[in-house]
Amino acid sequence: MTIMSILFQRKGIVSAWVFFLGLVALAGWPMTGATGVLLLFVAVVPPVILLMLSREPALTIAEVLHHAEMSPTD
């Protein structure tokens, strides 16, 4: 596997997102409770959306047609 393919996998994207936002949280900037909640929201929501949208690839036309040929006829 090349570095480029590793970085663009879901796990790589989510890991990088959490890592960089963790660095922002640990940077020592003054943070109120509302800012902390907002940072947590920004850290969690995009990876969850990414993982929900990219669960399983859609079937190709060939897979759909092959499945249709395999079904029993009445």
CSV table of C-alpha atoms in Angstrom, one decimal, residues 7-41:
chain,number,residue,atom,x,y,z
A,7,LEU,CA,-4.2,8.5,4.0
A,8,PHE,CA,-7.4,8.4,2.0
A,9,GLN,CA,-9.0,5.4,3.7
A,10,ARG,CA,-11.7,6.1,6.2
A,11,LYS,CA,-9.6,5.1,9.2
A,12,GLY,CA,-6.8,7.4,8.1
A,13,ILE,CA,-9.1,10.4,7.6
A,14,VAL,CA,-10.9,9.9,10.9
A,15,SER,CA,-7.6,9.3,12.7
A,16,ALA,CA,-6.0,12.5,11.3
A,17,TRP,CA,-9.2,14.5,12.1
A,18,VAL,CA,-9.2,13.4,15.7
A,19,PHE,CA,-5.4,13.9,16.1
A,20,PHE,CA,-5.4,17.4,14.8
A,21,LEU,CA,-8.4,18.5,16.8
A,22,GLY,CA,-6.8,16.8,19.9
A,23,LEU,CA,-3.8,19.0,19.2
A,24,VAL,CA,-6.0,22.1,19.1
A,25,ALA,CA,-7.6,21.1,22.5
A,26,LEU,CA,-4.2,20.4,24.1
A,27,ALA,CA,-2.6,23.6,22.7
A,28,GLY,CA,-3.4,25.3,26.0
A,29,TRP,CA,-5.6,28.1,24.7
A,30,PRO,CA,-8.1,29.4,27.1
A,31,MET,CA,-11.4,27.4,26.7
A,32,THR,CA,-14.8,28.0,28.2
A,33,GLY,CA,-17.3,25.3,28.6
A,34,ALA,CA,-19.2,26.3,25.5
A,35,THR,CA,-16.0,26.3,23.4
A,36,GLY,CA,-15.2,22.9,24.7
A,37,VAL,CA,-18.6,21.6,23.7
A,38,LEU,CA,-18.3,23.2,20.3
A,39,LEU,CA,-14.9,21.6,19.8
A,40,LEU,CA,-16.2,18.2,20.8
A,41,PHE,CA,-19.1,18.6,18.4
